[in-house]
mmCIF file of C-alpha atoms in Angstrom:
data_model
loop_
_atom_site.group_PDB
_atom_site.id
_atom_site.type_symbol
_atom_site.label_atom_id
_atom_site.label_comp_id
_atom_site.label_asym_id
_atom_site.label_seq_id
_atom_site.Cartn_x
_atom_site.Cartn_y
_atom_site.Cartn_z
ATOM 1 C CA MET A 195 28.344 -18.812 3.233
ATOM 2 C CA ILE A 196 27.979 -19.529 6.844
ATOM 3 C CA HIS A 197 29.202 -17.307 9.823
ATOM 4 C CA ASN A 198 29.649 -18.402 13.341
ATOM 5 C CA ARG A 199 28.197 -15.195 14.724
ATOM 6 C CA ALA A 200 25.450 -12.774 14.219
ATOM 7 C CA VAL A 201 26.706 -10.555 11.323
ATOM 8 C CA PRO A 202 26.119 -6.887 11.774
ATOM 9 C CA ASP A 203 23.847 -5.017 9.267
ATOM 10 C CA ILE A 204 26.616 -3.157 7.515
ATOM 11 C CA GLU A 205 28.784 -6.442 6.880
ATOM 12 C CA LEU A 206 25.634 -8.222 5.858
ATOM 13 C CA ARG A 207 24.856 -5.742 3.253
ATOM 14 C CA GLU A 208 28.534 -6.047 1.982
ATOM 15 C CA ILE A 209 27.912 -9.908 1.904
ATOM 16 C CA GLU A 210 24.847 -9.459 -0.012
ATOM 17 C CA SER A 211 26.332 -7.083 -2.607
ATOM 18 C CA TYR A 212 29.230 -9.555 -2.998
ATOM 19 C CA LEU A 213 26.942 -12.339 -3.782
ATOM 20 C CA ALA A 214 24.768 -10.382 -6.112
ATOM 21 C CA ASP A 215 27.694 -9.223 -8.223
ATOM 22 C CA LYS A 216 29.317 -12.977 -8.119
ATOM 23 C CA TYR A 217 26.098 -14.869 -8.961
ATOM 24 C CA GLY A 218 23.211 -12.591 -9.854
ATOM 25 C CA LEU A 219 23.514 -13.071 -13.496
ATOM 26 C CA TYR A 220 24.046 -16.641 -13.263
ATOM 27 C CA LEU A 221 21.014 -17.118 -10.955
ATOM 28 C CA ALA A 222 18.893 -14.739 -13.056
ATOM 29 C CA ASP A 223 19.410 -16.886 -16.195
ATOM 30 C CA LYS A 224 18.954 -20.293 -14.413
ATOM 31 C CA SER A 225 15.762 -19.220 -12.497
ATOM 32 C CA GLU A 226 14.452 -16.615 -15.332
ATOM 33 C CA LEU A 227 14.504 -13.774 -12.913
ATOM 34 C CA TYR A 228 15.124 -10.309 -13.628
ATOM 35 C CA HIS A 229 18.818 -9.059 -13.865
ATOM 36 C CA PRO A 230 19.970 -6.240 -16.350
ATOM 37 C CA ASP A 231 22.293 -8.604 -18.189
ATOM 38 C CA ALA A 232 20.018 -11.564 -18.031
ATOM 39 C CA THR A 233 20.512 -13.545 -21.230
ATOM 40 C CA TRP A 234 16.919 -14.713 -21.512
ATOM 41 C CA ILE A 235 15.787 -11.162 -22.125
ATOM 42 C CA LEU A 236 17.374 -11.154 -25.438
ATOM 43 C CA ALA A 237 14.737 -13.506 -26.803
ATOM 44 C CA PHE A 238 12.221 -10.799 -26.718
ATOM 45 C CA ASP A 239 11.932 -8.222 -29.392
ATOM 46 C CA VAL A 240 13.468 -4.732 -28.407
ATOM 47 C CA ASP A 241 10.206 -3.070 -27.550
ATOM 48 C CA MET A 242 9.516 -5.850 -25.067
ATOM 49 C CA GLN A 243 12.945 -5.627 -23.705
ATOM 50 C CA ALA A 244 12.403 -2.119 -22.953
ATOM 51 C CA VAL A 245 9.117 -3.006 -21.097
ATOM 52 C CA ILE A 246 10.944 -5.738 -19.087
ATOM 53 C CA HIS A 247 14.021 -3.504 -17.983
ATOM 54 C CA ALA A 248 11.600 -0.546 -16.857
ATOM 55 C CA SER A 249 9.549 -3.169 -14.819
ATOM 56 C CA ALA A 250 12.278 -5.504 -13.608
ATOM 57 C CA TYR A 251 9.748 -8.328 -14.936
ATOM 58 C CA THR A 252 10.716 -12.108 -14.722
ATOM 59 C CA LYS A 253 10.455 -14.227 -17.749
ATOM 60 C CA SER A 254 7.003 -15.515 -16.621
ATOM 61 C CA GLN A 255 5.609 -11.988 -16.082
ATOM 62 C CA ALA A 256 7.178 -10.930 -19.494
ATOM 63 C CA GLU A 257 5.549 -14.055 -21.272
ATOM 64 C CA ALA A 258 2.296 -13.262 -19.443
ATOM 65 C CA VAL A 259 2.145 -9.598 -20.835
ATOM 66 C CA ILE A 260 2.979 -10.853 -24.327
ATOM 67 C CA GLN A 261 -0.176 -13.181 -24.076
ATOM 68 C CA ILE A 262 -2.356 -10.329 -22.689
ATOM 69 C CA GLN A 263 -1.314 -8.224 -25.465
ATOM 70 C CA GLN A 264 -1.785 -10.856 -28.204
ATOM 71 C CA ALA A 265 -5.279 -11.423 -26.912
ATOM 72 C CA ASP A 266 -6.185 -7.611 -26.870
ATOM 73 C CA VAL A 267 -4.243 -5.328 -29.342
ATOM 74 C CA SER A 268 -5.514 -2.299 -27.431
ATOM 75 C CA VAL A 269 -3.215 -3.157 -24.423
ATOM 76 C CA SER A 270 -0.172 -0.881 -24.841
ATOM 77 C CA ASP A 271 3.284 -1.097 -23.714
ATOM 78 C CA ILE A 272 2.681 2.050 -21.505
ATOM 79 C CA LEU A 273 -0.239 0.160 -19.851
ATOM 80 C CA VAL A 274 1.869 -2.945 -19.056
ATOM 81 C CA THR A 275 5.003 -1.154 -17.880
ATOM 82 C CA GLY A 276 5.485 -1.386 -14.136
ATOM 83 C CA ILE A 277 2.457 -3.409 -13.120
ATOM 84 C CA GLU A 278 2.596 -4.760 -9.706
ATOM 85 C CA SER A 279 -0.877 -6.572 -9.812
ATOM 86 C CA TRP A 280 -3.744 -6.581 -12.409
ATOM 87 C CA TYR A 281 -6.822 -8.250 -11.688
ATOM 88 C CA ARG A 282 -9.182 -8.527 -14.988
ATOM 89 C CA PRO A 283 -12.520 -9.924 -15.306
ATOM 90 C CA GLU A 284 -10.994 -12.265 -18.032
ATOM 91 C CA GLU A 285 -9.297 -14.504 -15.300
ATOM 92 C CA LEU A 286 -12.521 -14.601 -13.443
ATOM 93 C CA SER A 287 -14.670 -15.970 -16.427
ATOM 94 C CA GLU A 288 -12.129 -18.713 -16.769
ATOM 95 C CA ASP A 289 -12.723 -19.993 -13.235
ATOM 96 C CA TYR A 290 -16.046 -19.104 -12.303
ATOM 97 C CA VAL A 291 -19.642 -19.076 -13.766
ATOM 98 C CA ASP A 292 -22.423 -16.542 -12.904
ATOM 99 C CA GLY A 293 -23.508 -16.909 -9.343
ATOM 100 C CA ASP A 294 -20.240 -18.438 -7.961
ATOM 101 C CA SER A 295 -18.753 -17.470 -4.667
ATOM 102 C CA VAL A 296 -15.238 -16.238 -5.540
ATOM 103 C CA GLY A 297 -12.463 -17.395 -3.117
ATOM 104 C CA PHE A 298 -9.525 -16.369 -5.539
ATOM 105 C CA TRP A 299 -8.835 -13.639 -8.123
ATOM 106 C CA PRO A 300 -5.535 -14.353 -9.865
ATOM 107 C CA ASP A 301 -3.005 -11.684 -10.887
ATOM 108 C CA ALA A 302 -2.943 -11.697 -14.851
ATOM 109 C CA LEU A 303 0.678 -11.443 -14.162
ATOM 110 C CA GLY A 304 0.988 -14.356 -12.013
ATOM 111 C CA VAL A 305 2.652 -12.772 -9.019
ATOM 112 C CA HIS A 306 0.190 -11.680 -6.417
ATOM 113 C CA GLU A 307 -3.292 -12.754 -5.739
ATOM 114 C CA LEU A 308 -6.530 -11.749 -4.010
ATOM 115 C CA GLY A 309 -8.377 -14.481 -2.019
ATOM 116 C CA ASN A 310 -10.446 -15.506 1.012
ATOM 117 C CA VAL A 311 -10.902 -18.927 2.243
ATOM 118 C CA ALA A 312 -13.996 -18.273 4.470
ATOM 119 C CA LEU A 313 -16.937 -19.057 2.367
ATOM 120 C CA ASP A 314 -19.274 -16.605 3.897
ATOM 121 C CA GLU A 315 -17.011 -13.732 3.241
ATOM 122 C CA GLN A 316 -16.362 -14.477 -0.587
ATOM 123 C CA PRO A 317 -18.145 -11.969 -2.916
ATOM 124 C CA ILE A 318 -20.198 -13.331 -5.868
ATOM 125 C CA TYR A 319 -19.436 -13.430 -9.490
ATOM 126 C CA ILE A 320 -21.526 -11.468 -11.957
ATOM 127 C CA ALA A 321 -20.965 -12.837 -15.331
ATOM 128 C CA HIS A 322 -22.415 -9.870 -17.123
ATOM 129 C CA HIS A 323 -21.978 -6.381 -15.660
ATOM 130 C CA THR A 324 -21.083 -2.787 -17.275
ATOM 131 C CA GLY A 325 -20.093 -3.143 -20.681
ATOM 132 C CA GLY A 326 -20.572 -7.015 -20.899
ATOM 133 C CA THR A 327 -17.502 -7.447 -18.573
ATOM 134 C CA GLY A 328 -17.641 -9.770 -15.352
ATOM 135 C CA ALA A 329 -17.560 -8.272 -11.940
ATOM 136 C CA LEU A 330 -17.439 -9.191 -8.220
ATOM 137 C CA ASP A 331 -20.528 -8.511 -6.044
ATOM 138 C CA PHE A 332 -19.618 -7.338 -2.559
ATOM 139 C CA ASP A 333 -22.529 -7.625 0.009
ATOM 140 C CA SER A 334 -22.089 -4.866 2.286
ATOM 141 C CA ILE A 335 -21.851 -7.258 5.438
ATOM 142 C CA ASN A 336 -18.402 -8.823 5.343
ATOM 143 C CA ASP A 337 -17.333 -9.639 1.947
ATOM 144 C CA GLY A 338 -13.533 -9.032 0.977
ATOM 145 C CA LEU A 339 -10.483 -10.600 -0.815
ATOM 146 C CA HIS A 340 -7.325 -10.398 0.912
ATOM 147 C CA GLY A 341 -4.192 -9.444 -0.995
ATOM 148 C CA THR A 342 -0.530 -10.672 -1.055
ATOM 149 C CA TYR A 343 0.770 -7.338 -2.650
ATOM 150 C CA ALA A 344 2.046 -4.987 0.070
ATOM 151 C CA HIS A 345 2.696 -1.203 0.074
ATOM 152 C CA ASN A 346 5.019 -0.917 3.002
ATOM 153 C CA ASP A 347 7.165 2.333 2.482
ATOM 154 C CA ALA A 348 5.275 5.767 2.515
ATOM 155 C CA SER A 349 8.120 6.868 0.036
ATOM 156 C CA ASP A 350 7.258 4.311 -2.574
ATOM 157 C CA SER A 351 4.777 5.779 -5.448
ATOM 158 C CA LEU A 352 1.996 3.971 -6.787
ATOM 159 C CA THR A 353 -1.243 4.488 -8.875
ATOM 160 C CA ILE A 354 -4.244 2.551 -8.383
ATOM 161 C CA SER A 355 -6.885 2.361 -11.268
ATOM 162 C CA VAL A 356 -10.192 0.660 -10.404
ATOM 163 C CA VAL A 357 -13.635 -0.035 -12.103
ATOM 164 C CA TYR A 358 -16.305 0.117 -9.612
ATOM 165 C CA SER A 359 -19.921 1.057 -8.598
ATOM 166 C CA GLN A 360 -21.645 1.256 -5.302
ATOM 167 C CA LYS A 361 -25.288 0.196 -4.626
ATOM 168 C CA SER A 362 -25.809 2.815 -1.944
ATOM 169 C CA PHE A 363 -23.630 5.364 -0.126
ATOM 170 C CA TYR A 364 -23.486 5.330 3.666
ATOM 171 C CA ASN A 365 -20.795 6.277 6.245
ATOM 172 C CA TYR A 366 -17.291 5.075 4.618
ATOM 173 C CA MET A 367 -17.251 2.518 1.726
ATOM 174 C CA ARG A 368 -13.926 0.813 1.451
ATOM 175 C CA VAL A 369 -13.301 -0.449 -2.106
ATOM 176 C CA ILE A 370 -9.544 -0.963 -1.606
ATOM 177 C CA SER A 371 -8.239 -1.487 1.967
ATOM 178 C CA SER A 372 -5.044 -2.110 3.606
ATOM 179 C CA GLU A 373 -4.406 -4.278 6.695
ATOM 180 C CA ASN A 374 -3.705 -1.493 9.212
ATOM 181 C CA SER A 375 -7.204 -0.589 8.847
ATOM 182 C CA LEU A 376 -6.490 2.792 7.237
ATOM 183 C CA PHE A 377 -8.189 2.315 3.923
ATOM 184 C CA LEU A 378 -6.498 3.345 0.600
ATOM 185 C CA LEU A 379 -9.427 4.143 -1.515
ATOM 186 C CA GLY A 380 -12.915 4.633 -1.083
ATOM 187 C CA THR A 381 -16.001 7.001 -0.765
ATOM 188 C CA ARG A 382 -18.272 8.482 1.846
ATOM 189 C CA GLY A 383 -21.701 9.724 1.528
ATOM 190 C CA ASP A 384 -25.245 9.890 2.959
ATOM 191 C CA SER A 385 -24.980 11.973 6.174
ATOM 192 C CA PHE A 386 -21.696 13.224 5.042
ATOM 193 C CA SER A 387 -21.007 15.522 2.015
ATOM 194 C CA PRO A 388 -19.894 13.461 -1.100
ATOM 195 C CA LYS A 389 -16.136 12.771 -0.809
ATOM 196 C CA TYR A 390 -13.689 10.657 -2.299
ATOM 197 C CA ALA A 391 -11.285 9.245 0.240
ATOM 198 C CA SER A 392 -7.934 7.719 0.718
ATOM 199 C CA TYR A 393 -8.070 8.269 4.696
ATOM 200 C CA SER A 394 -4.430 8.679 5.554
ATOM 201 C CA THR A 395 -4.128 11.061 2.676
ATOM 202 C CA GLY A 396 -7.365 12.815 3.348
ATOM 203 C CA PHE A 397 -10.789 13.222 2.015
ATOM 204 C CA LEU A 398 -11.734 15.374 -1.085
ATOM 205 C CA ASP A 399 -15.284 17.153 -1.621
ATOM 206 C CA ASP A 400 -16.716 16.292 -4.828
ATOM 207 C CA PRO A 401 -16.975 19.583 -6.866
ATOM 208 C CA ASP A 402 -19.968 18.144 -8.651
ATOM 209 C CA PRO A 403 -22.000 15.970 -6.224
ATOM 210 C CA GLU A 404 -24.592 15.010 -8.654
ATOM 211 C CA TRP A 405 -21.739 12.647 -10.052
ATOM 212 C CA PHE A 406 -21.913 10.950 -6.599
ATOM 213 C CA GLU A 407 -24.652 8.636 -7.052
ATOM 214 C CA ALA A 408 -25.610 5.009 -6.612
ATOM 215 C CA ASP A 409 -25.305 2.321 -9.218
ATOM 216 C CA ARG A 410 -23.064 4.618 -11.339
ATOM 217 C CA THR A 411 -20.034 2.539 -12.500
ATOM 218 C CA VAL A 412 -16.795 4.903 -12.424
ATOM 219 C CA ILE A 413 -13.275 4.483 -13.321
ATOM 220 C CA HIS A 414 -11.451 5.733 -10.121
ATOM 221 C CA THR A 415 -7.753 6.498 -10.358
ATOM 222 C CA TYR A 416 -5.460 7.354 -7.449
ATOM 223 C CA ARG A 417 -2.085 8.512 -7.825
ATOM 224 C CA TYR A 418 0.216 8.762 -4.867
ATOM 225 C CA ASP A 419 3.690 10.264 -5.301
ATOM 226 C CA GLY A 420 5.742 9.004 -2.326
ATOM 227 C CA SER A 421 8.584 11.619 -2.740
ATOM 228 C CA SER A 422 6.094 14.541 -2.003
ATOM 229 C CA GLU A 423 3.508 12.431 -0.171
ATOM 230 C CA LEU A 424 1.004 13.870 -2.652
ATOM 231 C CA ALA A 425 -2.347 11.834 -3.553
ATOM 232 C CA GLU A 426 -4.616 12.938 -6.302
ATOM 233 C CA HIS A 427 -8.012 11.303 -7.455
ATOM 234 C CA TRP A 428 -9.723 11.085 -10.877
ATOM 235 C CA ILE A 429 -12.951 10.015 -11.776
ATOM 236 C CA ASP A 430 -13.685 9.019 -15.412
ATOM 237 C CA GLY A 431 -10.826 11.227 -16.519
ATOM 238 C CA ARG A 432 -12.292 14.193 -14.344
ATOM 239 C CA PHE A 433 -9.559 15.802 -11.893
ATOM 240 C CA ILE A 434 -11.039 15.675 -8.520
ATOM 241 C CA GLY A 435 -8.296 17.446 -6.518
ATOM 242 C CA SER A 436 -5.400 16.472 -4.224
ATOM 243 C CA CYS A 437 -4.353 16.076 -0.555
ATOM 244 C CA SER A 438 -1.416 15.143 1.332
ATOM 245 C CA GLY A 439 -0.028 12.818 3.959
ATOM 246 C CA SER A 440 1.757 9.492 4.473
ATOM 247 C CA LEU A 441 0.007 6.706 2.544
ATOM 248 C CA ALA A 442 -1.459 3.636 4.452
ATOM 249 C CA HIS A 443 0.674 0.739 4.499
ATOM 250 C CA GLY A 444 0.456 -2.997 4.653
ATOM 251 C CA LYS A 445 -0.996 -5.499 2.291
ATOM 252 C CA ILE A 446 -3.701 -4.455 0.022
ATOM 253 C CA GLY A 447 -7.152 -5.969 -0.463
ATOM 254 C CA LEU A 448 -10.625 -5.418 -1.874
ATOM 255 C CA GLY A 449 -13.930 -4.712 0.177
ATOM 256 C CA GLU A 450 -14.168 -4.972 3.915
ATOM 257 C CA LEU A 451 -11.091 -6.899 5.358
ATOM 258 C CA TYR A 452 -9.821 -5.094 8.737
ATOM 259 C CA TYR A 453 -12.552 -2.796 10.056
ATOM 260 C CA ASN A 454 -16.244 -2.177 9.424
ATOM 261 C CA ASP A 455 -16.733 0.017 6.515
ATOM 262 C CA GLU A 456 -18.096 -2.476 4.101
ATOM 263 C CA LEU A 457 -18.216 -2.300 0.445
ATOM 264 C CA ASN A 458 -21.726 -2.551 -1.038
ATOM 265 C CA GLY A 459 -21.218 -2.723 -4.789
ATOM 266 C CA TYR A 460 -19.345 -4.137 -7.608
ATOM 267 C CA VAL A 461 -15.635 -4.185 -8.736
ATOM 268 C CA SER A 462 -14.728 -5.206 -12.269
ATOM 269 C CA GLU A 463 -11.027 -4.449 -12.664
ATOM 270 C CA LEU A 464 -8.022 -3.275 -10.870
ATOM 271 C CA LEU A 465 -4.545 -2.252 -11.594
ATOM 272 C CA ILE A 466 -1.943 -1.282 -9.481
ATOM 273 C CA HIS A 467 1.238 0.386 -11.030
ATOM 274 C CA ASP A 468 4.445 0.689 -9.140
ATOM 275 C CA ARG A 469 4.974 4.241 -9.687
ATOM 276 C CA ALA A 470 3.309 7.593 -9.929
ATOM 277 C CA LEU A 471 2.038 7.501 -13.658
ATOM 278 C CA SER A 472 2.526 10.611 -15.741
ATOM 279 C CA ASP A 473 -0.628 12.489 -16.670
ATOM 280 C CA ALA A 474 -0.294 11.037 -20.185
ATOM 281 C CA ASP A 475 0.063 7.351 -18.879
ATOM 282 C CA LEU A 476 -2.534 7.822 -16.461
ATOM 283 C CA ASN A 477 -4.976 8.870 -18.989
ATOM 284 C CA GLU A 478 -4.046 6.013 -21.438
ATOM 285 C CA VAL A 479 -4.940 3.592 -18.609
ATOM 286 C CA GLU A 480 -8.201 5.204 -17.987
ATOM 287 C CA VAL A 481 -9.151 5.290 -21.734
ATOM 288 C CA TYR A 482 -8.441 1.611 -22.081
ATOM 289 C CA LEU A 483 -10.553 0.762 -19.251
ATOM 290 C CA ALA A 484 -13.178 2.962 -20.475
ATOM 291 C CA ASP A 485 -13.481 1.340 -23.856
ATOM 292 C CA LYS A 486 -13.202 -1.928 -22.520
ATOM 293 C CA SER A 487 -16.079 -1.390 -20.142
ATOM 294 C CA GLU A 488 -18.003 1.025 -22.356
ATOM 295 C CA LEU A 489 -17.916 3.675 -19.764
ATOM 296 C CA TYR A 490 -17.660 7.395 -20.103
ATOM 297 C CA HIS A 491 -14.280 9.148 -20.327
ATOM 298 C CA PRO A 492 -13.770 12.423 -22.456
ATOM 299 C CA ASP A 493 -11.184 10.617 -24.788
ATOM 300 C CA ALA A 494 -12.796 7.227 -24.921
ATOM 301 C CA THR A 495 -12.637 5.899 -28.565
ATOM 302 C CA TRP A 496 -16.118 4.149 -28.528
ATOM 303 C CA ILE A 497 -17.668 7.718 -28.600
ATOM 304 C CA LEU A 498 -16.268 8.196 -32.144
#
């Protein structure tokens, strides 16, 4: 369809709606993209169909999820529903050996990626870290991996779960940062009182500062509800508190990318869900990460 004029926005939306209704199902089946009535979805069992519909996954994403679950039976349907990006140590171990510079960390679902072509800014792969899993070592100078996933609308909810440790605390420490320099998740310490930070949505004093220590690997979960602009933090299943404000926007990456608040520590796993997880779902994700890395969580099954 070609017009000989610049089509106004309202007409453009009407045209797009017409084409989506007419060709959406055909194109979805042909290209194995998501459409609520796509016939390729019927090849999966009922439980997986529910995950596909709840997540709007493509066929390749659905197949990646099944592969992950077949390799690790502890990965539940709740955990894999609505994942935007999942960066695991398993993918790192397939591509790197201990001591390698890491220029690319693939998304387990094959959609987004973390990468950096500058050799002097690439973190180092550590084959055995907490719980025997691999991790990336960020050097506190300029290491960082740029992401292709972007959070562009402050009204969009998301939940970030990351396993990391810091070798020291000074000034701000960016674990996850955004391209507009307003970092999404990190900490600050030393001359500052211990705080868990998301910058644009505020800082939280740690109610138990003794937990705020170097070389301690933690599971840090950050839940942002776009409808209320409420941000909440958990560390190892312990609720730290909440603050509010419009979430920083832009592409999301790991380590120092756009400012000078470098990460001096390790990151072994990162999950980004496209919604504000319920308390129960959030806890299930955290328990999975705790069991996998043998970290403390009050509900970790390894304790039993």
